[in-house]
PDB file of C-alpha atoms in Angstrom:
ATOM      1  CA  MET A   4      16.661   8.271   9.504  1.00  0.00           C
ATOM      2  CA  VAL A   5      12.786   7.928   8.970  1.00  0.00           C
ATOM      3  CA  LEU A   6      11.267   6.524  12.492  1.00  0.00           C
ATOM      4  CA  LEU A   7       8.294   5.068   9.861  1.00  0.00           C
ATOM      5  CA  LEU A   8       6.711   3.258  12.957  1.00  0.00           C
ATOM      6  CA  ILE A   9       6.375   6.183  15.632  1.00  0.00           C
ATOM      7  CA  ILE A  10       5.949   8.909  12.822  1.00  0.00           C
ATOM      8  CA  THR A  11       2.329   6.137  11.793  1.00  0.00           C
ATOM      9  CA  PHE A  12       1.352   6.852  15.524  1.00  0.00           C
ATOM     10  CA  LEU A  13       2.012  10.876  15.220  1.00  0.00           C
ATOM     11  CA  LEU A  14      -0.079  11.055  12.289  1.00  0.00           C
ATOM     12  CA  ALA A  15      -3.166   9.480  13.484  1.00  0.00           C
ATOM     13  CA  LEU A  16      -3.307  11.397  17.297  1.00  0.00           C
ATOM     14  CA  PRO A  17      -4.407  14.894  16.213  1.00  0.00           C
ATOM     15  CA  LEU A  18      -6.983  13.037  13.925  1.00  0.00           C
ATOM     16  CA  SER A  19      -9.021  11.739  17.096  1.00  0.00           C
ATOM     17  CA  VAL A  20     -12.722  13.593  17.152  1.00  0.00           C
ATOM     18  CA  SER A  21     -11.690  14.086  20.893  1.00  0.00           C
ATOM     19  CA  ALA A  22      -9.537  16.582  21.875  1.00  0.00           C
ATOM     20  CA  GLN A  23      -8.465  14.875  24.395  1.00  0.00           C
ATOM     21  CA  ASN A  24      -5.498  13.321  22.906  1.00  0.00           C
ATOM     22  CA  GLU A  25      -3.129  16.329  22.454  1.00  0.00           C
ATOM     23  CA  SER A  26      -1.304  15.579  25.435  1.00  0.00           C
ATOM     24  CA  VAL A  27      -0.847  11.470  24.433  1.00  0.00           C
ATOM     25  CA  LYS A  28       0.566  13.362  21.404  1.00  0.00           C
ATOM     26  CA  SER A  29       3.301  15.645  23.217  1.00  0.00           C
ATOM     27  CA  ASP A  30       4.387  12.661  25.110  1.00  0.00           C
ATOM     28  CA  SER A  31       4.789  11.052  21.417  1.00  0.00           C
ATOM     29  CA  ILE A  32       6.676  13.553  20.298  1.00  0.00           C
ATOM     30  CA  ILE A  33       9.068  13.660  23.148  1.00  0.00           C
ATOM     31  CA  ILE A  34       9.043   9.514  22.657  1.00  0.00           C
ATOM     32  CA  LEU A  35      10.180  10.411  19.090  1.00  0.00           C
ATOM     33  CA  GLU A  36      12.637  12.657  19.794  1.00  0.00           C
ATOM     34  CA  TYR A  37      14.548  10.353  22.943  1.00  0.00           C
ATOM     35  CA  GLY A  38      14.731   7.891  19.666  1.00  0.00           C
ATOM     36  CA  TYR A  39      16.641  10.206  17.736  1.00  0.00           C
ATOM     37  CA  GLN A  40      18.634  11.239  20.201  1.00  0.00           C
ATOM     38  CA  ALA A  41      19.784   7.168  20.996  1.00  0.00           C
ATOM     39  CA  ILE A  42      20.410   6.748  17.747  1.00  0.00           C
ATOM     40  CA  ASP A  43      23.545   9.870  17.965  1.00  0.00           C
ATOM     41  CA  THR A  44      25.281   8.331  20.555  1.00  0.00           C
ATOM     42  CA  ILE A  45      26.538   5.251  18.313  1.00  0.00           C
ATOM     43  CA  THR A  46      29.378   6.137  16.842  1.00  0.00           C
ATOM     44  CA  ALA A  47      31.894   4.553  15.351  1.00  0.00           C
ATOM     45  CA  ARG A  48      34.856   4.892  18.150  1.00  0.00           C
ATOM     46  CA  GLN A  49      32.576   4.193  21.247  1.00  0.00           C
ATOM     47  CA  SER A  50      30.418   1.598  20.086  1.00  0.00           C
ATOM     48  CA  PRO A  51      32.413  -0.477  17.107  1.00  0.00           C
ATOM     49  CA  SER A  52      30.084  -3.714  17.152  1.00  0.00           C
ATOM     50  CA  THR A  53      27.326  -1.470  17.053  1.00  0.00           C
ATOM     51  CA  PHE A  54      27.972   1.202  14.964  1.00  0.00           C
ATOM     52  CA  ARG A  55      29.018  -2.156  12.640  1.00  0.00           C
ATOM     53  CA  GLN A  56      25.778  -4.089  13.151  1.00  0.00           C
ATOM     54  CA  ILE A  57      23.666  -0.709  12.350  1.00  0.00           C
ATOM     55  CA  ARG A  58      25.643  -0.250   8.866  1.00  0.00           C
ATOM     56  CA  GLU A  59      25.203  -3.401   7.813  1.00  0.00           C
ATOM     57  CA  ALA A  60      21.589  -3.426   8.716  1.00  0.00           C
ATOM     58  CA  GLU A  61      21.511  -0.455   6.361  1.00  0.00           C
ATOM     59  CA  SER A  62      23.391  -1.736   3.679  1.00  0.00           C
ATOM     60  CA  MET A  63      20.602  -4.293   3.524  1.00  0.00           C
ATOM     61  CA  LEU A  64      17.746  -1.734   2.292  1.00  0.00           C
ATOM     62  CA  GLN A  65      20.086   0.209  -0.331  1.00  0.00           C
ATOM     63  CA  GLY A  66      18.473   0.680  -3.602  1.00  0.00           C
ATOM     64  CA  ILE A  67      14.805  -0.501  -2.167  1.00  0.00           C
ATOM     65  CA  THR A  68      12.365   2.031  -2.853  1.00  0.00           C
ATOM     66  CA  ASP A  69       9.081   0.312  -2.436  1.00  0.00           C
ATOM     67  CA  GLN A  70       7.553   0.623   0.701  1.00  0.00           C
ATOM     68  CA  ARG A  71       6.196  -2.948   0.415  1.00  0.00           C
ATOM     69  CA  THR A  72       9.248  -4.730  -0.383  1.00  0.00           C
ATOM     70  CA  LYS A  73      11.454  -2.937   2.030  1.00  0.00           C
ATOM     71  CA  ASN A  74       9.050  -4.274   5.003  1.00  0.00           C
ATOM     72  CA  ARG A  75       9.120  -7.256   3.873  1.00  0.00           C
ATOM     73  CA  ALA A  76      13.004  -6.765   3.821  1.00  0.00           C
ATOM     74  CA  VAL A  77      13.319  -5.800   7.063  1.00  0.00           C
ATOM     75  CA  VAL A  78      10.518  -8.478   8.771  1.00  0.00           C
ATOM     76  CA  ASP A  79      13.002 -10.947   7.308  1.00  0.00           C
ATOM     77  CA  TYR A  80      15.948  -9.416   8.466  1.00  0.00           C
ATOM     78  CA  VAL A  81      15.049  -8.770  12.216  1.00  0.00           C
ATOM     79  CA  LEU A  82      13.266 -11.973  12.220  1.00  0.00           C
ATOM     80  CA  THR A  83      17.215 -13.474  11.450  1.00  0.00           C
ATOM     81  CA  HIS A  84      18.973 -11.747  13.280  1.00  0.00           C
ATOM     82  CA  PRO A  85      17.141 -11.232  16.591  1.00  0.00           C
ATOM     83  CA  ASP A  86      20.510 -10.350  18.420  1.00  0.00           C
ATOM     84  CA  SER A  87      21.147  -7.694  15.889  1.00  0.00           C
ATOM     85  CA  ASP A  88      21.976  -3.435  17.147  1.00  0.00           C
ATOM     86  CA  GLY A  89      21.276  -3.145  13.235  1.00  0.00           C
ATOM     87  CA  SER A  90      17.393  -5.253  13.999  1.00  0.00           C
ATOM     88  CA  VAL A  91      16.546  -2.768  16.518  1.00  0.00           C
ATOM     89  CA  TYR A  92      17.674   0.168  13.721  1.00  0.00           C
ATOM     90  CA  LEU A  93      15.705  -1.327  11.371  1.00  0.00           C
ATOM     91  CA  LEU A  94      12.571  -0.584  13.163  1.00  0.00           C
ATOM     92  CA  GLY A  95      12.541   3.051  12.485  1.00  0.00           C
ATOM     93  CA  HIS A  96      12.369   1.326   8.537  1.00  0.00           C
ATOM     94  CA  VAL A  97       9.629  -0.333   8.466  1.00  0.00           C
ATOM     95  CA  GLU A  98       5.064   0.618   8.129  1.00  0.00           C
ATOM     96  CA  GLY A  99       2.356  -0.997   9.840  1.00  0.00           C
ATOM     97  CA  VAL A 100       1.607  -2.045  13.203  1.00  0.00           C
ATOM     98  CA  SER A 101       1.633  -5.385  12.167  1.00  0.00           C
ATOM     99  CA  ASN A 102       5.168  -5.802  11.065  1.00  0.00           C
ATOM    100  CA  GLY A 103       6.036  -3.210  14.117  1.00  0.00           C
ATOM    101  CA  ARG A 104       5.166  -5.738  16.726  1.00  0.00           C
ATOM    102  CA  LYS A 105       6.184  -8.817  14.805  1.00  0.00           C
ATOM    103  CA  CYS A 106       9.858  -7.176  15.175  1.00  0.00           C
ATOM    104  CA  ILE A 107       9.717  -5.835  18.103  1.00  0.00           C
ATOM    105  CA  SER A 108       8.426  -9.406  19.542  1.00  0.00           C
ATOM    106  CA  ALA A 109      11.314 -11.264  18.070  1.00  0.00           C
ATOM    107  CA  ILE A 110      14.244  -8.853  18.764  1.00  0.00           C
ATOM    108  CA  SER A 111      16.402 -10.759  21.641  1.00  0.00           C
ATOM    109  CA  GLU A 112      16.716  -9.547  25.299  1.00  0.00           C
ATOM    110  CA  ARG A 113      20.612  -8.873  24.541  1.00  0.00           C
ATOM    111  CA  ALA A 114      19.745  -6.589  21.699  1.00  0.00           C
ATOM    112  CA  ARG A 115      16.618  -4.927  23.873  1.00  0.00           C
ATOM    113  CA  ASN A 116      19.243  -4.440  26.878  1.00  0.00           C
ATOM    114  CA  GLY A 117      21.937  -3.552  24.952  1.00  0.00           C
ATOM    115  CA  ASN A 118      23.497  -0.312  23.683  1.00  0.00           C
ATOM    116  CA  MET A 119      20.366   0.730  21.509  1.00  0.00           C
ATOM    117  CA  LYS A 120      17.914   0.019  24.764  1.00  0.00           C
ATOM    118  CA  LYS A 121      17.145   3.780  24.513  1.00  0.00           C
ATOM    119  CA  LEU A 122      15.607   3.253  21.118  1.00  0.00           C
ATOM    120  CA  TYR A 123      14.152  -0.319  21.523  1.00  0.00           C
ATOM    121  CA  ASP A 124      12.232   1.180  24.683  1.00  0.00           C
ATOM    122  CA  ALA A 125      10.620   4.310  22.993  1.00  0.00           C
ATOM    123  CA  TYR A 126       9.204   2.081  19.861  1.00  0.00           C
ATOM    124  CA  ASN A 127       7.830  -0.311  22.572  1.00  0.00           C
ATOM    125  CA  ALA A 128       6.321   2.396  24.293  1.00  0.00           C
ATOM    126  CA  GLY A 129       5.337   3.849  20.869  1.00  0.00           C
ATOM    127  CA  ILE A 130       3.280   0.148  20.503  1.00  0.00           C
ATOM    128  CA  LYS A 131       1.895   0.616  24.069  1.00  0.00           C
ATOM    129  CA  GLU A 132       0.585   3.842  23.323  1.00  0.00           C
ATOM    130  CA  PHE A 133      -0.939   3.106  20.220  1.00  0.00           C
ATOM    131  CA  ASP A 134      -2.547  -0.205  21.733  1.00  0.00           C
ATOM    132  CA  GLU A 135      -4.044   2.179  24.288  1.00  0.00           C
ATOM    133  CA  LEU A 136      -5.594   4.716  21.895  1.00  0.00           C
ATOM    134  CA  THR A 137      -7.241   1.798  19.541  1.00  0.00           C
ATOM    135  CA  THR A 138      -8.359  -0.502  22.375  1.00  0.00           C
ATOM    136  CA  LYS A 139     -11.412   0.292  20.862  1.00  0.00           C
ATOM    137  CA  THR A 140     -11.054  -0.540  17.449  1.00  0.00           C
ATOM    138  CA  ARG A 141      -8.936  -3.692  18.375  1.00  0.00           C
ATOM    139  CA  GLU A 142     -11.945  -4.981  19.955  1.00  0.00           C
ATOM    140  CA  ALA A 143     -14.543  -3.868  17.345  1.00  0.00           C
ATOM    141  CA  CYS A 144     -12.449  -4.990  14.282  1.00  0.00           C
ATOM    142  CA  PRO A 145     -11.009  -8.736  15.328  1.00  0.00           C
ATOM    143  CA  ILE A 146      -9.168  -9.878  12.477  1.00  0.00           C
ATOM    144  CA  GLY A 147     -10.282 -12.941  10.594  1.00  0.00           C
ATOM    145  CA  LYS A 148     -13.425 -12.507  11.711  1.00  0.00           C
ATOM    146  CA  GLU A 149     -16.404 -11.335   9.671  1.00  0.00           C
ATOM    147  CA  ALA A 150     -17.020  -7.465   8.950  1.00  0.00           C
ATOM    148  CA  LYS A 151     -19.813  -6.342  10.205  1.00  0.00           C
ATOM    149  CA  ASP A 152     -22.410  -5.463   7.728  1.00  0.00           C
ATOM    150  CA  PHE A 153     -24.492  -2.189   7.181  1.00  0.00           C
ATOM    151  CA  THR A 154     -26.607  -0.522   4.740  1.00  0.00           C
ATOM    152  CA  LEU A 155     -25.826   3.517   4.327  1.00  0.00           C
ATOM    153  CA  GLU A 156     -27.041   6.018   1.847  1.00  0.00           C
ATOM    154  CA  ASP A 157     -24.616   6.895  -0.892  1.00  0.00           C
ATOM    155  CA  ILE A 158     -23.499  10.115  -2.484  1.00  0.00           C
ATOM    156  CA  ASN A 159     -26.484   9.732  -5.040  1.00  0.00           C
ATOM    157  CA  GLY A 160     -29.324   9.418  -2.576  1.00  0.00           C
ATOM    158  CA  ASN A 161     -29.324   5.007  -2.784  1.00  0.00           C
ATOM    159  CA  GLN A 162     -28.881   1.980  -0.435  1.00  0.00           C
ATOM    160  CA  LEU A 163     -25.217   0.581  -0.615  1.00  0.00           C
ATOM    161  CA  THR A 164     -25.495  -3.103   1.803  1.00  0.00           C
ATOM    162  CA  LEU A 165     -21.360  -3.654   2.446  1.00  0.00           C
ATOM    163  CA  SER A 166     -22.188  -7.296   1.804  1.00  0.00           C
ATOM    164  CA  SER A 167     -23.373  -6.443  -1.604  1.00  0.00           C
ATOM    165  CA  LEU A 168     -19.671  -5.819  -2.276  1.00  0.00           C
ATOM    166  CA  ARG A 169     -18.414  -9.671  -1.400  1.00  0.00           C
ATOM    167  CA  GLY A 170     -16.518 -11.332  -4.179  1.00  0.00           C
ATOM    168  CA  ARG A 171     -13.804  -8.365  -3.715  1.00  0.00           C
ATOM    169  CA  TYR A 172     -11.959  -6.631  -1.584  1.00  0.00           C
ATOM    170  CA  VAL A 173     -13.606  -3.697   0.397  1.00  0.00           C
ATOM    171  CA  LEU A 174     -11.717  -1.358   1.643  1.00  0.00           C
ATOM    172  CA  LEU A 175     -13.776   1.119   4.194  1.00  0.00           C
ATOM    173  CA  ASP A 176     -12.443   4.963   4.472  1.00  0.00           C
ATOM    174  CA  PHE A 177     -13.720   6.490   7.676  1.00  0.00           C
ATOM    175  CA  TRP A 178     -12.911   9.640   6.676  1.00  0.00           C
ATOM    176  CA  GLY A 179     -14.514  13.354   7.172  1.00  0.00           C
ATOM    177  CA  SER A 180     -14.628  16.752   5.544  1.00  0.00           C
ATOM    178  CA  TRP A 181     -13.065  17.844   8.976  1.00  0.00           C
ATOM    179  CA  CYS A 182     -10.432  16.367   8.354  1.00  0.00           C
ATOM    180  CA  GLY A 183      -7.228  17.403   6.617  1.00  0.00           C
ATOM    181  CA  ASN A 184      -5.056  14.132   6.867  1.00  0.00           C
ATOM    182  CA  CYS A 185      -8.084  12.554   4.937  1.00  0.00           C
ATOM    183  CA  ILE A 186      -7.751  14.570   2.444  1.00  0.00           C
ATOM    184  CA  ALA A 187      -4.306  15.199   2.058  1.00  0.00           C
ATOM    185  CA  ALA A 188      -4.332  11.173   1.546  1.00  0.00           C
ATOM    186  CA  PHE A 189      -6.851  11.806  -1.076  1.00  0.00           C
ATOM    187  CA  PRO A 190      -4.038  11.808  -4.051  1.00  0.00           C
ATOM    188  CA  LYS A 191      -2.167   8.283  -3.062  1.00  0.00           C
ATOM    189  CA  LEU A 192      -5.549   6.610  -1.923  1.00  0.00           C
ATOM    190  CA  LYS A 193      -6.365   7.579  -6.101  1.00  0.00           C
ATOM    191  CA  THR A 194      -3.214   5.712  -7.087  1.00  0.00           C
ATOM    192  CA  PHE A 195      -3.860   2.720  -4.811  1.00  0.00           C
ATOM    193  CA  TYR A 196      -7.215   2.143  -6.157  1.00  0.00           C
ATOM    194  CA  GLU A 197      -6.020   2.530  -9.744  1.00  0.00           C
ATOM    195  CA  ARG A 198      -3.504   0.075  -9.346  1.00  0.00           C
ATOM    196  CA  HIS A 199      -5.920  -2.295  -7.159  1.00  0.00           C
ATOM    197  CA  ARG A 200      -9.285  -1.369  -8.679  1.00  0.00           C
ATOM    198  CA  ASP A 201      -9.837  -4.859 -10.227  1.00  0.00           C
ATOM    199  CA  GLN A 202      -9.850  -6.980  -7.488  1.00  0.00           C
ATOM    200  CA  LEU A 203     -10.936  -4.183  -4.631  1.00  0.00           C
ATOM    201  CA  GLU A 204     -13.407  -1.574  -4.215  1.00  0.00           C
ATOM    202  CA  ILE A 205     -13.155   1.749  -1.696  1.00  0.00           C
ATOM    203  CA  VAL A 206     -16.325   2.080   0.387  1.00  0.00           C
ATOM    204  CA  GLY A 207     -15.764   6.442   1.359  1.00  0.00           C
ATOM    205  CA  VAL A 208     -17.599   6.407   4.862  1.00  0.00           C
ATOM    206  CA  ALA A 209     -18.148  10.025   6.169  1.00  0.00           C
ATOM    207  CA  PHE A 210     -18.647  10.640  10.025  1.00  0.00           C
ATOM    208  CA  HIS A 211     -18.526  12.672  12.367  1.00  0.00           C
ATOM    209  CA  ASP A 212     -19.809  15.224   9.410  1.00  0.00           C
ATOM    210  CA  THR A 213     -22.565  17.391   7.534  1.00  0.00           C
ATOM    211  CA  LYS A 214     -24.077  16.221   4.263  1.00  0.00           C
ATOM    212  CA  ASP A 215     -23.401  19.731   2.998  1.00  0.00           C
ATOM    213  CA  LYS A 216     -19.986  19.836   3.744  1.00  0.00           C
ATOM    214  CA  TRP A 217     -19.591  15.937   2.905  1.00  0.00           C
ATOM    215  CA  LYS A 218     -20.801  16.606  -0.398  1.00  0.00           C
ATOM    216  CA  ALA A 219     -18.911  19.321  -1.209  1.00  0.00           C
ATOM    217  CA  ALA A 220     -15.272  18.023  -0.011  1.00  0.00           C
ATOM    218  CA  VAL A 221     -16.734  14.733  -2.579  1.00  0.00           C
ATOM    219  CA  ARG A 222     -16.807  17.077  -5.376  1.00  0.00           C
ATOM    220  CA  GLU A 223     -14.040  18.856  -4.502  1.00  0.00           C
ATOM    221  CA  ASN A 224     -12.079  15.801  -3.986  1.00  0.00           C
ATOM    222  CA  GLN A 225     -13.316  14.194  -7.407  1.00  0.00           C
ATOM    223  CA  LEU A 226     -13.444  11.252  -5.665  1.00  0.00           C
ATOM    224  CA  PRO A 227     -13.623   8.118  -7.930  1.00  0.00           C
ATOM    225  CA  TRP A 228     -15.439   5.140  -5.429  1.00  0.00           C
ATOM    226  CA  GLN A 229     -18.485   4.326  -3.634  1.00  0.00           C
ATOM    227  CA  LEU A 230     -19.284   7.364  -0.814  1.00  0.00           C
ATOM    228  CA  VAL A 231     -21.906   6.275   2.129  1.00  0.00           C
ATOM    229  CA  PHE A 232     -22.892   9.095   4.258  1.00  0.00           C
ATOM    230  CA  ASP A 233     -22.782   7.513   7.911  1.00  0.00           C
ATOM    231  CA  ALA A 234     -25.669  10.014   9.223  1.00  0.00           C
ATOM    232  CA  GLU A 235     -25.439   9.217  13.315  1.00  0.00           C
ATOM    233  CA  ASP A 236     -21.986   7.608  13.398  1.00  0.00           C
ATOM    234  CA  LYS A 237     -23.520   4.250  14.140  1.00  0.00           C
ATOM    235  CA  VAL A 238     -21.212   2.389  11.815  1.00  0.00           C
ATOM    236  CA  SER A 239     -17.995   4.028  12.447  1.00  0.00           C
ATOM    237  CA  GLU A 240     -19.067   3.485  16.202  1.00  0.00           C
ATOM    238  CA  ARG A 241     -19.908  -0.373  15.723  1.00  0.00           C
ATOM    239  CA  TYR A 242     -16.054  -0.126  14.320  1.00  0.00           C
ATOM    240  CA  GLY A 243     -14.670   1.485  17.180  1.00  0.00           C
ATOM    241  CA  ILE A 244     -13.266   4.373  14.946  1.00  0.00           C
ATOM    242  CA  VAL A 245     -11.689   6.634  17.610  1.00  0.00           C
ATOM    243  CA  ALA A 246      -9.506   8.889  14.940  1.00  0.00           C
ATOM    244  CA  ALA A 247      -9.353   9.357  11.002  1.00  0.00           C
ATOM    245  CA  PRO A 248      -8.510   8.485   8.535  1.00  0.00           C
ATOM    246  CA  THR A 249      -8.930   5.210   9.905  1.00  0.00           C
ATOM    247  CA  TYR A 250      -8.506   1.642   6.824  1.00  0.00           C
ATOM    248  CA  VAL A 251     -10.362  -1.597   7.584  1.00  0.00           C
ATOM    249  CA  LEU A 252      -9.652  -3.838   4.874  1.00  0.00           C
ATOM    250  CA  ILE A 253     -11.739  -6.535   4.043  1.00  0.00           C
ATOM    251  CA  ASN A 254     -10.955  -9.915   2.051  1.00  0.00           C
ATOM    252  CA  PRO A 255     -13.535 -11.086  -0.956  1.00  0.00           C
ATOM    253  CA  GLU A 256     -15.097 -13.463   1.670  1.00  0.00           C
ATOM    254  CA  GLY A 257     -16.266 -10.432   3.720  1.00  0.00           C
ATOM    255  CA  LYS A 258     -13.462 -11.161   6.564  1.00  0.00           C
ATOM    256  CA  LEU A 259     -11.769  -8.675   8.264  1.00  0.00           C
ATOM    257  CA  LEU A 260      -7.871  -8.611   7.098  1.00  0.00           C
ATOM    258  CA  GLU A 261      -6.347  -5.473   9.020  1.00  0.00           C
ATOM    259  CA  TRP A 262      -6.975  -2.201  10.063  1.00  0.00           C
ATOM    260  CA  THR A 263      -4.788   0.672   9.760  1.00  0.00           C
ATOM    261  CA  LEU A 264      -4.886   4.412  11.377  1.00  0.00           C
ATOM    262  CA  GLY A 265      -3.513   7.317   9.386  1.00  0.00           C
ATOM    263  CA  GLY A 266      -2.738   5.452   6.568  1.00  0.00           C
ATOM    264  CA  HIS A 267      -3.197   2.954   3.935  1.00  0.00           C
ATOM    265  CA  GLU A 268       0.364   2.117   2.663  1.00  0.00           C
ATOM    266  CA  SER A 269       0.870  -0.778   4.422  1.00  0.00           C
ATOM    267  CA  LEU A 270      -2.017  -2.475   3.261  1.00  0.00           C
ATOM    268  CA  GLU A 271      -0.328  -2.862  -0.666  1.00  0.00           C
ATOM    269  CA  GLU A 272       1.139  -6.423   1.520  1.00  0.00           C
ATOM    270  CA  PHE A 273      -2.312  -8.253   0.298  1.00  0.00           C
ATOM    271  CA  PHE A 274      -2.044  -7.872  -3.029  1.00  0.00           C
TER     272      PHE A 274
END
C-alpha cells in the first residue's frame, strides 16, 4: 500500500530552510510505520467485515492509473461510504492536502474508532502535523484571495511583474539550486508544463540562493519557463514559504487557487 498522503508530508519536511524540522521528520516516519502496522493487523479470519470492506474499496481503484482520476474516485467513494473501513484504507491512495482533509472529515465516528482506528489516527496526526508546519504559508496564501503582486529580475536581467501575466494560469515554483528534490521534480514539471502551456505560465522563484548557483542550475536543467531571482527572500517571505519546493497556483483573474508543498501532481485537478 502506498501511503501517499503521509508521504507527501515526508517529501516536504527535509526541504525546509531551517534544520529544526529534522525531529519532526523522525516523528513522521514513526507515524508512517505505525500506519503500515495498522493495516498488517487486518486479516480475513480476525476481521472479516473490515477485510471485505478494504477489498471492496481496493477493487474500486483497479485499472485507474491517472492520479487525478484516482483522487476523484477516492473522494467520491469516501463521501458516499463514510462508515466503511475501506474508506479509511483509501486515505493512503489520495494526493493533495485539500483532498486529504475532505476525506478525513467525512469519515464517520464508527469508522474512526473501529478496526482502522490506528490508521485513521495516523493520517489525522499527519494532517495536524502538516498544518503546524505550514501555518505561515496558509496564513500568507489564503485560497480565493488575490495573489500578492511582485516584481523581480528574471534570468535575462529584465523585470517581471506577476500581475502582467493575468489572463493565464500561473504556477509559482519556489525553489533553489540547493534543493535536491526541487531539481528532481523538474522532469515531471516540464511534462506538466507541456501539457498545459496553452493556458499556463510557470514562474520559477529562486530563493535563499546565490545568483551564480541559480543561473548554473537553470542552465544545467534547461528550464523553459519564466525564471526570477528573489535576491533578499522578500517574495518568499510574503508568501510564507517555509520549504521547497512549494507550488502556488493562481487563476487567470489573479486569485489563489491552491498551494502544495513537495509535489505539484495534485494541481492537475484544476485543468
